[in-house]
Short mmCIF file of C-alpha atoms in Angstrom, two decimals:
data_model
loop_
_atom_site.label_atom_id
_atom_site.label_comp_id
_atom_site.label_asym_id
_atom_site.label_seq_id
_atom_site.Cartn_x
_atom_site.Cartn_y
_atom_site.Cartn_z
CA MET A 85 22.52 159.24 -78.06
CA GLN A 86 23.94 158.28 -81.45
CA ILE A 87 22.78 160.07 -84.61
CA LEU A 88 23.71 159.03 -88.15
CA LEU A 89 23.85 162.03 -90.52
CA VAL A 90 23.82 161.32 -94.26
CA GLU A 91 24.50 164.57 -96.17
CA ASP A 92 26.76 165.22 -99.18
CA ASP A 93 26.76 169.00 -98.71
CA SER A 94 29.92 169.33 -96.58
CA ALA A 95 29.07 172.83 -95.28
CA LEU A 96 25.58 171.79 -94.13
CA ALA A 97 26.93 168.53 -92.70
CA GLU A 98 29.54 170.44 -90.67
CA LEU A 99 26.93 172.90 -89.36
CA LEU A 100 24.55 170.11 -88.34
CA CYS A 101 27.34 168.17 -86.65
CA ASP A 102 28.38 171.22 -84.61
CA GLU A 103 24.81 172.00 -83.52
CA LEU A 104 23.91 168.40 -82.66
CA GLU A 105 27.14 167.76 -80.76
CA ALA A 106 26.58 171.01 -78.84
CA GLU A 107 23.27 169.48 -77.71
CA GLY A 108 25.16 166.46 -76.37
CA TYR A 109 24.55 164.00 -79.21
CA GLN A 110 27.16 161.77 -80.82
CA VAL A 111 27.14 162.18 -84.62
CA ALA A 112 28.50 159.96 -87.37
CA ALA A 113 28.50 161.95 -90.64
CA LEU A 114 28.61 160.20 -94.00
CA GLY A 115 28.16 161.46 -97.58
CA SER A 116 26.22 158.69 -99.32
CA ALA A 117 23.43 156.16 -98.81
CA GLU A 118 25.81 153.32 -99.68
CA ALA A 119 28.25 154.36 -96.94
CA ALA A 120 25.39 154.74 -94.48
CA SER A 121 24.10 151.26 -95.31
CA ASP A 122 27.54 149.79 -94.65
CA TRP A 123 27.78 151.74 -91.37
CA LEU A 124 24.44 150.34 -90.18
CA ASP A 125 25.72 146.79 -90.69
CA GLY A 126 28.01 147.19 -87.71
CA ASN A 127 26.60 150.11 -85.72
CA SER A 128 23.34 151.31 -84.24
CA ALA A 129 21.77 154.75 -83.96
CA GLU A 130 18.71 156.28 -82.32
CA LEU A 131 18.11 158.68 -85.22
CA VAL A 132 19.05 158.80 -88.91
CA ILE A 133 19.03 162.23 -90.59
CA SER A 134 19.38 161.90 -94.35
CA ASP A 135 19.14 164.16 -97.36
CA LEU A 136 16.78 162.84 -100.01
CA ARG A 137 19.08 163.78 -102.89
CA LEU A 138 22.44 162.06 -102.60
CA PRO A 139 25.09 160.92 -105.07
CA GLY A 140 24.30 157.38 -106.18
CA GLN A 141 21.29 155.95 -104.31
CA ASN A 142 18.91 158.50 -102.79
CA GLY A 143 17.81 158.80 -99.19
CA MET A 144 14.68 156.76 -99.84
CA SER A 145 16.84 153.69 -100.41
CA LEU A 146 17.88 153.78 -96.74
CA LEU A 147 14.35 153.35 -95.39
CA PRO A 148 14.18 149.52 -95.65
CA LYS A 149 17.64 149.16 -94.11
CA VAL A 150 16.83 151.49 -91.22
CA LYS A 151 13.45 149.90 -90.52
CA ALA A 152 15.07 146.44 -90.47
CA GLN A 153 17.34 147.36 -87.54
CA PRO A 154 16.60 145.41 -84.28
CA GLN A 155 15.57 148.64 -82.57
CA ALA A 156 14.66 150.80 -85.54
CA PRO A 157 16.01 154.37 -85.40
CA ALA A 158 13.74 157.33 -86.06
CA ILE A 159 14.17 158.78 -89.55
CA LEU A 160 14.32 162.52 -90.39
CA LEU A 161 14.62 163.42 -94.08
CA ILE A 162 15.99 166.67 -95.54
CA THR A 163 14.51 167.80 -98.83
CA ALA A 164 14.57 170.75 -101.19
CA PHE A 165 11.25 172.53 -101.76
CA GLY A 166 10.81 170.89 -105.17
CA THR A 167 10.82 167.37 -103.72
CA VAL A 168 8.21 167.82 -100.98
CA ASP A 169 5.90 165.35 -102.75
CA GLN A 170 8.67 162.78 -102.60
CA ALA A 171 9.13 163.50 -98.89
CA VAL A 172 5.43 162.90 -98.29
CA GLN A 173 5.81 159.54 -100.05
CA ALA A 174 8.73 158.83 -97.73
CA LEU A 175 6.51 159.48 -94.70
CA LYS A 176 4.05 156.93 -96.02
CA ALA A 177 6.93 154.49 -96.46
CA GLY A 178 8.00 154.81 -92.83
CA ALA A 179 9.97 158.04 -92.35
CA ASP A 180 9.05 160.00 -89.20
CA ASP A 181 9.36 163.61 -90.44
CA PHE A 182 11.07 165.83 -92.98
CA LEU A 183 12.62 169.29 -93.13
CA THR A 184 12.56 171.56 -96.17
CA LYS A 185 15.73 173.49 -97.13
CA PRO A 186 16.58 176.07 -96.06
CA PHE A 187 15.48 175.27 -92.51
CA ASP A 188 15.72 177.07 -89.20
CA MET A 189 18.30 175.39 -86.94
CA ASP A 190 16.22 175.83 -83.78
CA HIS A 191 13.31 174.16 -85.54
CA CYS A 192 15.63 171.35 -86.65
CA LEU A 193 16.87 170.75 -83.08
CA LEU A 194 13.29 170.81 -81.77
CA THR A 195 12.32 168.20 -84.36
CA VAL A 196 15.32 166.03 -83.43
CA ASN A 197 14.43 166.20 -79.73
CA ARG A 198 10.79 165.34 -80.43
CA LEU A 199 11.65 162.36 -82.64
CA LEU A 200 14.11 160.95 -80.11
CA GLU A 201 11.68 161.33 -77.22
CA HIS A 202 8.92 159.72 -79.29
CA ARG A 203 11.25 156.83 -80.12
CA GLN A 204 11.95 156.33 -76.41
CA LEU A 205 8.19 156.25 -75.82
CA ARG A 206 7.74 153.64 -78.53
CA ALA A 207 10.48 151.55 -76.94
CA LYS A 208 8.71 151.73 -73.59
CA VAL A 209 5.42 150.74 -75.19
CA ALA A 210 7.10 147.80 -76.90
CA GLY A 211 9.06 146.78 -73.83
CA SER A 212 6.02 147.05 -71.55
CA GLY A 213 8.19 147.64 -68.48
CA PHE A 214 8.33 145.02 -65.72
CA HIS A 215 6.08 142.15 -66.85
CA GLY A 216 3.56 144.58 -68.34
CA MET A 217 3.82 147.18 -65.56
CA LEU A 218 5.31 150.64 -66.10
CA GLY A 219 6.60 152.61 -63.14
CA GLU A 220 9.68 154.65 -62.32
CA SER A 221 8.43 155.97 -58.96
CA PRO A 222 10.08 154.73 -55.75
CA ALA A 223 6.78 153.06 -54.74
CA MET A 224 6.69 150.95 -57.91
CA GLN A 225 10.39 150.14 -57.80
CA ARG A 226 9.88 148.78 -54.28
CA LEU A 227 6.93 146.73 -55.54
CA PHE A 228 8.98 145.26 -58.42
CA LYS A 229 11.70 144.23 -55.97
CA SER A 230 9.14 142.65 -53.62
CA ILE A 231 7.63 140.70 -56.53
CA GLU A 232 11.05 139.26 -57.36
CA GLN A 233 11.54 138.28 -53.71
CA VAL A 234 8.18 136.56 -53.11
CA ALA A 235 8.35 134.84 -56.51
CA ARG A 236 11.30 132.80 -55.23
CA ALA A 237 9.16 131.36 -52.43
CA ASP A 238 6.26 128.99 -53.06
CA GLY A 239 3.71 129.97 -50.44
CA PRO A 240 0.43 131.84 -50.96
CA VAL A 241 0.54 135.60 -51.57
CA LEU A 242 -2.06 138.19 -50.61
CA ILE A 243 -2.15 141.11 -53.07
CA LEU A 244 -3.85 144.22 -51.70
CA GLY A 245 -4.76 147.38 -53.55
CA GLU A 246 -7.54 149.65 -54.70
CA SER A 247 -9.58 148.83 -57.79
CA GLY A 248 -7.72 149.62 -60.99
CA THR A 249 -4.20 149.49 -59.54
CA GLY A 250 -3.18 146.37 -61.49
CA LYS A 251 -3.39 143.53 -58.96
CA GLU A 252 -3.78 140.88 -61.67
CA LEU A 253 -0.65 142.21 -63.42
CA VAL A 254 1.21 141.78 -60.13
CA ALA A 255 -0.06 138.20 -59.87
CA ARG A 256 1.05 137.40 -63.42
CA ALA A 257 4.46 138.93 -62.71
CA ILE A 258 4.88 136.71 -59.63
CA HIS A 259 4.02 133.65 -61.74
CA ARG A 260 6.42 134.61 -64.55
CA GLN A 261 9.25 135.22 -62.08
CA SER A 262 8.66 131.92 -60.27
CA GLN A 263 9.81 128.37 -60.96
CA ARG A 264 6.23 127.61 -62.03
CA ARG A 265 6.45 129.93 -65.04
CA GLN A 266 6.18 127.06 -67.55
CA ALA A 267 3.01 125.72 -65.89
CA PRO A 268 -0.54 127.16 -66.18
CA PHE A 269 -1.62 130.49 -64.75
CA LEU A 270 -5.37 130.77 -64.17
CA ALA A 271 -7.35 133.70 -62.77
CA VAL A 272 -10.91 133.66 -61.44
CA ASN A 273 -13.06 136.43 -59.95
CA CYS A 274 -14.71 135.05 -56.83
CA ALA A 275 -17.40 137.73 -57.05
CA GLY A 276 -18.29 136.75 -60.61
CA ILE A 277 -19.39 133.15 -59.99
CA PRO A 278 -22.86 132.32 -58.60
CA GLY A 279 -22.63 130.96 -55.06
CA GLU A 280 -24.22 127.61 -55.91
CA LEU A 281 -21.54 126.93 -58.54
CA LEU A 282 -18.49 128.05 -56.59
CA GLU A 283 -17.58 124.70 -55.01
CA SER A 284 -17.87 122.81 -58.29
CA GLU A 285 -16.00 125.55 -60.15
CA PHE A 286 -13.05 125.38 -57.75
CA PHE A 287 -12.94 121.74 -56.70
CA GLY A 288 -14.55 120.02 -59.66
CA HIS A 289 -17.18 117.30 -59.45
CA ALA A 290 -17.69 113.64 -60.18
CA ALA A 291 -20.06 112.50 -62.91
CA GLY A 292 -23.61 112.43 -61.55
CA ALA A 293 -22.67 114.52 -58.51
CA TYR A 294 -25.82 116.59 -59.02
CA THR A 295 -28.54 117.12 -61.58
CA GLY A 296 -26.99 118.14 -64.88
CA ALA A 297 -23.48 116.91 -63.97
CA SER A 298 -23.35 114.26 -66.70
CA LYS A 299 -19.55 114.42 -66.98
CA ALA A 300 -16.81 114.71 -64.40
CA ARG A 301 -15.02 118.06 -64.17
CA GLN A 302 -11.55 118.76 -62.80
CA GLY A 303 -12.17 122.23 -61.41
CA LEU A 304 -9.85 125.25 -61.40
CA LEU A 305 -7.52 124.00 -58.68
CA ARG A 306 -6.67 120.83 -60.61
CA GLU A 307 -6.56 122.66 -63.96
CA ALA A 308 -3.84 124.87 -62.46
CA ASP A 309 -1.95 121.87 -61.03
CA GLY A 310 1.78 122.59 -61.06
CA GLY A 311 1.11 126.27 -61.73
CA THR A 312 -0.58 129.27 -60.16
CA LEU A 313 -4.22 130.16 -59.43
CA LEU A 314 -5.22 133.79 -58.78
CA LEU A 315 -8.34 134.19 -56.65
CA ASP A 316 -9.42 137.75 -57.38
CA GLU A 317 -11.74 139.42 -54.86
CA ILE A 318 -11.04 136.67 -52.31
CA GLY A 319 -13.05 138.66 -49.77
CA GLU A 320 -16.25 137.65 -51.58
CA MET A 321 -15.68 133.90 -51.09
CA PRO A 322 -18.37 132.27 -48.87
CA PRO A 323 -17.16 131.01 -45.42
CA ALA A 324 -17.90 127.34 -46.25
CA LEU A 325 -15.65 127.50 -49.29
CA GLN A 326 -12.99 129.35 -47.32
CA ALA A 327 -12.68 126.30 -45.01
CA LYS A 328 -12.14 123.97 -47.98
CA LEU A 329 -9.58 126.31 -49.51
CA LEU A 330 -7.68 126.38 -46.22
CA ARG A 331 -7.50 122.56 -46.31
CA VAL A 332 -5.99 122.70 -49.82
CA LEU A 333 -3.35 125.15 -48.57
CA GLN A 334 -2.52 123.05 -45.52
CA GLU A 335 -2.80 119.50 -46.85
CA GLY A 336 -2.36 119.84 -50.61
CA THR A 337 -5.46 117.73 -51.24
CA LEU A 338 -9.06 118.33 -52.26
CA ARG A 339 -12.25 116.32 -52.65
CA PRO A 340 -14.33 117.00 -55.81
CA VAL A 341 -18.09 117.37 -55.28
CA GLY A 342 -19.66 113.88 -55.22
CA ALA A 343 -16.31 112.06 -55.11
CA ASP A 344 -15.50 109.45 -52.46
CA LYS A 345 -11.77 110.09 -52.17
CA GLU A 346 -9.36 113.00 -52.03
CA VAL A 347 -7.01 114.04 -54.82
CA ALA A 348 -3.53 115.54 -54.42
CA VAL A 349 -2.97 118.93 -56.03
CA ASP A 350 0.12 121.15 -56.31
CA VAL A 351 -0.94 124.73 -56.95
CA ARG A 352 0.28 128.10 -55.70
CA ILE A 353 -2.55 130.32 -54.52
CA LEU A 354 -2.41 134.06 -55.07
CA ALA A 355 -5.31 136.03 -53.58
CA ALA A 356 -6.21 139.62 -54.44
CA THR A 357 -8.69 142.03 -52.92
CA HIS A 358 -9.50 145.73 -52.66
CA ARG A 359 -11.30 145.13 -49.36
CA ASP A 360 -9.96 145.42 -45.82
CA LEU A 361 -9.72 141.72 -44.94
CA GLU A 362 -8.79 142.39 -41.31
CA GLN A 363 -12.04 144.30 -40.95
CA ARG A 364 -13.96 141.43 -42.56
CA VAL A 365 -12.27 139.03 -40.12
CA ALA A 366 -13.39 141.23 -37.22
CA GLN A 367 -16.93 141.23 -38.63
CA GLY A 368 -16.93 137.43 -38.92
CA ASP A 369 -17.17 137.45 -42.73
CA PHE A 370 -13.70 136.02 -43.36
CA ARG A 371 -11.91 133.18 -41.60
CA GLU A 372 -9.08 134.39 -39.38
CA ASP A 373 -6.98 131.24 -39.94
CA LEU A 374 -7.29 131.58 -43.74
CA PHE A 375 -6.38 135.27 -43.54
CA TYR A 376 -3.15 134.54 -41.64
CA ARG A 377 -2.33 131.65 -44.00
CA LEU A 378 -2.71 133.92 -47.04
CA GLU A 379 -0.85 136.79 -45.41
CA THR A 380 2.42 134.84 -45.22
CA PHE A 381 3.53 137.03 -48.10
CA SER A 382 1.60 140.25 -48.55
CA LEU A 383 2.06 142.89 -51.26
CA LYS A 384 0.43 146.32 -51.41
CA VAL A 385 -0.04 147.81 -54.88
CA PRO A 386 0.23 151.62 -54.53
CA PRO A 387 -2.61 153.82 -55.81
CA LEU A 388 -1.77 156.05 -58.76
CA ARG A 389 -1.99 159.23 -56.66
CA GLU A 390 1.04 158.01 -54.66
CA ARG A 391 3.18 157.28 -57.72
CA GLY A 392 4.40 160.81 -58.57
CA ASP A 393 5.55 161.26 -62.16
CA ASP A 394 4.28 157.79 -63.14
CA ILE A 395 1.10 159.64 -64.14
CA ALA A 396 3.03 161.39 -66.92
CA LEU A 397 4.85 158.19 -67.88
CA LEU A 398 1.62 156.20 -68.13
CA ALA A 399 -0.27 158.98 -69.95
CA ARG A 400 2.41 159.02 -72.67
CA HIS A 401 2.38 155.22 -72.78
CA PHE A 402 -1.37 155.04 -73.33
CA LEU A 403 -1.23 157.82 -75.93
CA GLY A 404 1.56 155.89 -77.64
CA GLN A 405 -0.64 152.80 -77.79
CA GLN A 406 -3.35 154.79 -79.54
CA GLN A 407 -0.79 156.26 -81.95
CA ALA A 408 0.65 152.83 -82.71
CA ALA A 409 -2.85 151.53 -83.45
CA GLY A 410 -3.53 154.46 -85.79
CA LYS A 411 -6.53 155.60 -83.73
CA THR A 412 -5.54 159.23 -83.17
CA ARG A 413 -3.94 162.29 -84.75
CA ALA A 414 -2.79 163.52 -81.33
CA GLN A 415 0.94 163.87 -80.83
CA HIS A 416 1.09 165.32 -77.32
CA LEU A 417 -0.91 166.84 -74.45
CA SER A 418 -1.36 170.57 -74.01
CA PRO A 419 0.04 172.19 -70.82
CA ALA A 420 -3.53 172.77 -69.57
CA THR A 421 -4.31 169.07 -70.06
CA TRP A 422 -1.21 168.08 -68.12
CA GLN A 423 -2.40 170.38 -65.34
CA ARG A 424 -5.72 168.52 -65.19
CA LEU A 425 -4.05 165.10 -65.08
CA LEU A 426 -1.45 166.04 -62.47
CA GLY A 427 -4.06 167.70 -60.26
CA TYR A 428 -6.52 164.78 -60.27
CA ASP A 429 -6.63 162.03 -57.63
CA PHE A 430 -7.61 159.17 -59.98
CA PRO A 431 -9.86 157.15 -57.64
CA GLY A 432 -10.05 154.55 -60.44
CA ASN A 433 -6.24 154.46 -60.60
CA VAL A 434 -4.36 153.20 -63.69
CA ARG A 435 -7.50 151.78 -65.29
CA GLU A 436 -9.20 155.20 -65.06
CA LEU A 437 -6.16 156.96 -66.57
CA GLN A 438 -6.03 154.44 -69.42
CA ASN A 439 -9.72 154.92 -70.19
CA ALA A 440 -9.34 158.71 -70.00
CA MET A 441 -6.41 158.71 -72.43
CA GLU A 442 -8.21 156.41 -74.87
CA ARG A 443 -11.21 158.74 -74.87
CA ALA A 444 -9.08 161.86 -75.20
CA ALA A 445 -7.08 160.38 -78.09
CA VAL A 446 -10.26 159.53 -80.00
CA PHE A 447 -11.95 162.91 -79.42
CA CYS A 448 -8.82 164.99 -80.12
CA GLU A 449 -9.10 166.68 -83.53
CA GLY A 450 -5.65 168.27 -83.64
CA GLU A 451 -2.13 167.40 -82.57
CA ALA A 452 -2.51 168.47 -78.92
CA ILE A 453 -5.00 166.86 -76.54
CA ALA A 454 -7.01 169.65 -74.90
CA PRO A 455 -8.84 169.54 -71.54
CA ALA A 456 -12.15 169.37 -73.44
CA ASP A 457 -11.05 165.99 -74.87
CA LEU A 458 -10.85 164.49 -71.38
CA PRO A 459 -13.79 162.91 -69.53
CA ALA A 460 -15.97 165.52 -67.80
CA ARG A 461 -14.77 164.58 -64.31
CA LEU A 462 -11.18 165.48 -65.27
CA GLN A 463 -11.93 168.68 -67.19
CA GLY A 464 -12.19 170.79 -64.05
CA ALA A 465 -9.38 169.08 -62.11
CA ALA A 466 -6.73 171.35 -60.59
CA THR A 467 -8.58 174.51 -61.61
CA GLY A 468 -10.99 175.14 -58.74
CA ASP A 469 -8.35 175.94 -56.13
CA ASP A 470 -6.39 178.15 -58.53
CA GLN A 471 -9.51 180.10 -59.50
CA SER A 472 -10.53 180.72 -55.91
CA LEU A 473 -6.95 181.76 -55.13
CA PHE A 474 -6.95 184.46 -57.82
CA ASP A 475 -10.48 185.53 -56.92
CA SER A 476 -9.37 186.09 -53.34
CA LEU A 477 -6.62 188.48 -54.35
CA GLY A 478 -7.20 192.20 -54.54
CA GLN A 479 -6.07 194.15 -57.60
CA ASP A 480 -2.94 195.38 -55.84
CA ALA A 481 -1.95 191.83 -54.91
CA LEU A 482 -2.29 190.25 -58.35
CA PRO A 483 1.09 188.67 -59.26
CA PRO A 484 2.87 189.52 -62.52
CA LEU A 485 2.76 186.91 -65.29
CA SER A 486 6.46 186.14 -64.83
CA LYS A 487 5.82 185.14 -61.20
CA VAL A 488 2.89 182.90 -62.15
CA GLN A 489 5.05 181.28 -64.84
CA GLN A 490 7.93 180.78 -62.43
CA ASP A 491 5.66 179.20 -59.81
CA TYR A 492 4.06 176.88 -62.37
CA VAL A 493 7.44 175.79 -63.75
CA HIS A 494 8.55 174.80 -60.25
CA TYR A 495 5.18 173.12 -59.63
CA VAL A 496 5.69 170.94 -62.71
CA LEU A 497 9.31 170.18 -61.77
CA ASP A 498 8.13 169.15 -58.33
CA LYS A 499 5.45 166.88 -59.82
CA THR A 500 7.99 165.25 -62.15
CA GLN A 501 10.52 164.92 -59.30
CA GLY A 502 12.99 167.16 -61.10
CA ASN A 503 12.86 165.35 -64.45
CA LYS A 504 13.53 168.21 -66.86
CA VAL A 505 12.74 166.20 -69.99
CA GLN A 506 9.26 165.37 -68.70
CA ALA A 507 8.79 168.89 -67.32
CA ALA A 508 9.64 170.49 -70.67
CA ASP A 509 7.21 168.14 -72.42
CA ILE A 510 4.40 169.00 -69.98
CA LEU A 511 5.12 172.74 -70.27
CA GLY A 512 5.09 172.46 -74.05
CA VAL A 513 8.57 173.96 -74.47
CA THR A 514 11.99 172.69 -75.50
CA ARG A 515 14.57 171.71 -72.90
CA ARG A 516 16.58 174.71 -74.11
CA THR A 517 13.73 177.06 -73.16
CA LEU A 518 13.23 175.37 -69.78
CA TYR A 519 16.94 175.69 -68.95
CA ARG A 520 16.84 179.35 -70.03
CA TRP A 521 13.86 180.02 -67.73
CA LEU A 522 15.60 178.35 -64.80
CA GLN A 523 18.92 180.12 -65.42
CA GLY A 524 17.14 183.48 -65.67
CA GLU A 525 15.77 183.31 -62.14
#
């Protein structure tokens, strides 16, 4: 990662360069705001560290230039004690943090690491991952690849997954990856439309087709002509309508209610459900021929409990959204809170995690989200088994604190699939401390 250091005190600049480069960062050191401004015209950095008092223009003058960068670097200001008020003004103007001279070098490096990790989080929030979906787990990477593959075809797609897994996001991603991306994308919940209105809603109707139908209506299938129509909760569609939908898939034509002739329509059907359609076929509630027609391309959206460290990735993402909206003072999650999240099954999947993080961010009164800020159902997660384990041990068998710490560190590393940056964040320590713990084993 590239850091731009703007400091006219050569001794302090040399010390900071040595320490930052020892941490693996690349550092460009300059002695004035003017030189830094020129450097930013042709270079980019992830972090700018600048003294407030500089020869010529002061560090404040760099803020507009830094914030105007395509991917704005984080900004850390260095100030003498007498200019703290000015540093606070700089925070209001867009700086991310400040250090007061003389400062502790370990504290400085911790601040640098935090700002860089927070910037990465902001970039992920802004980038929104793969068509609005975040996921680094193998299960999600396989799903992203499958979406790209089925998007190239033009047949119907059946999207399966539990409630809250993001089936509509998958459908939108298929549409955006397809050749129909410039045409309409419409989504309708089959369970949310009264049965007597379903046929008219889908197929449209002619004027005077029934009482109250004073004007002709196209219907969803024709409104999505040339594009994509998502039928959410397809398992709730009545059998009579299933037969008519099958005809649209096979013939590419439909007959509006009350019309005397058929109309051609070109629409790609995506169907989503959390139900077991094969079971509904066996029970006679869903047409077998429609099921096999829809299943030409089938995608399974994995539940959150099977996505490993995506829980941590998504939790930070949702906290970042609340931070960006100015709705919380929280900066991170406490280790105990991480334990609750990582030990919970999330039956409501991503939607439940998002709601939990929004609630926790609002109720948090400090910088760290505590277990008490979480919804009640998550507050006791991952604690019951641990409590009973300790209760079952006799006094002679109680492990020393170092052993408990060691086991928990490895538990977190296992949950984050060996990602030491995420593990250190969850444990509430610096990467330096985590490496020291691991090397001391």
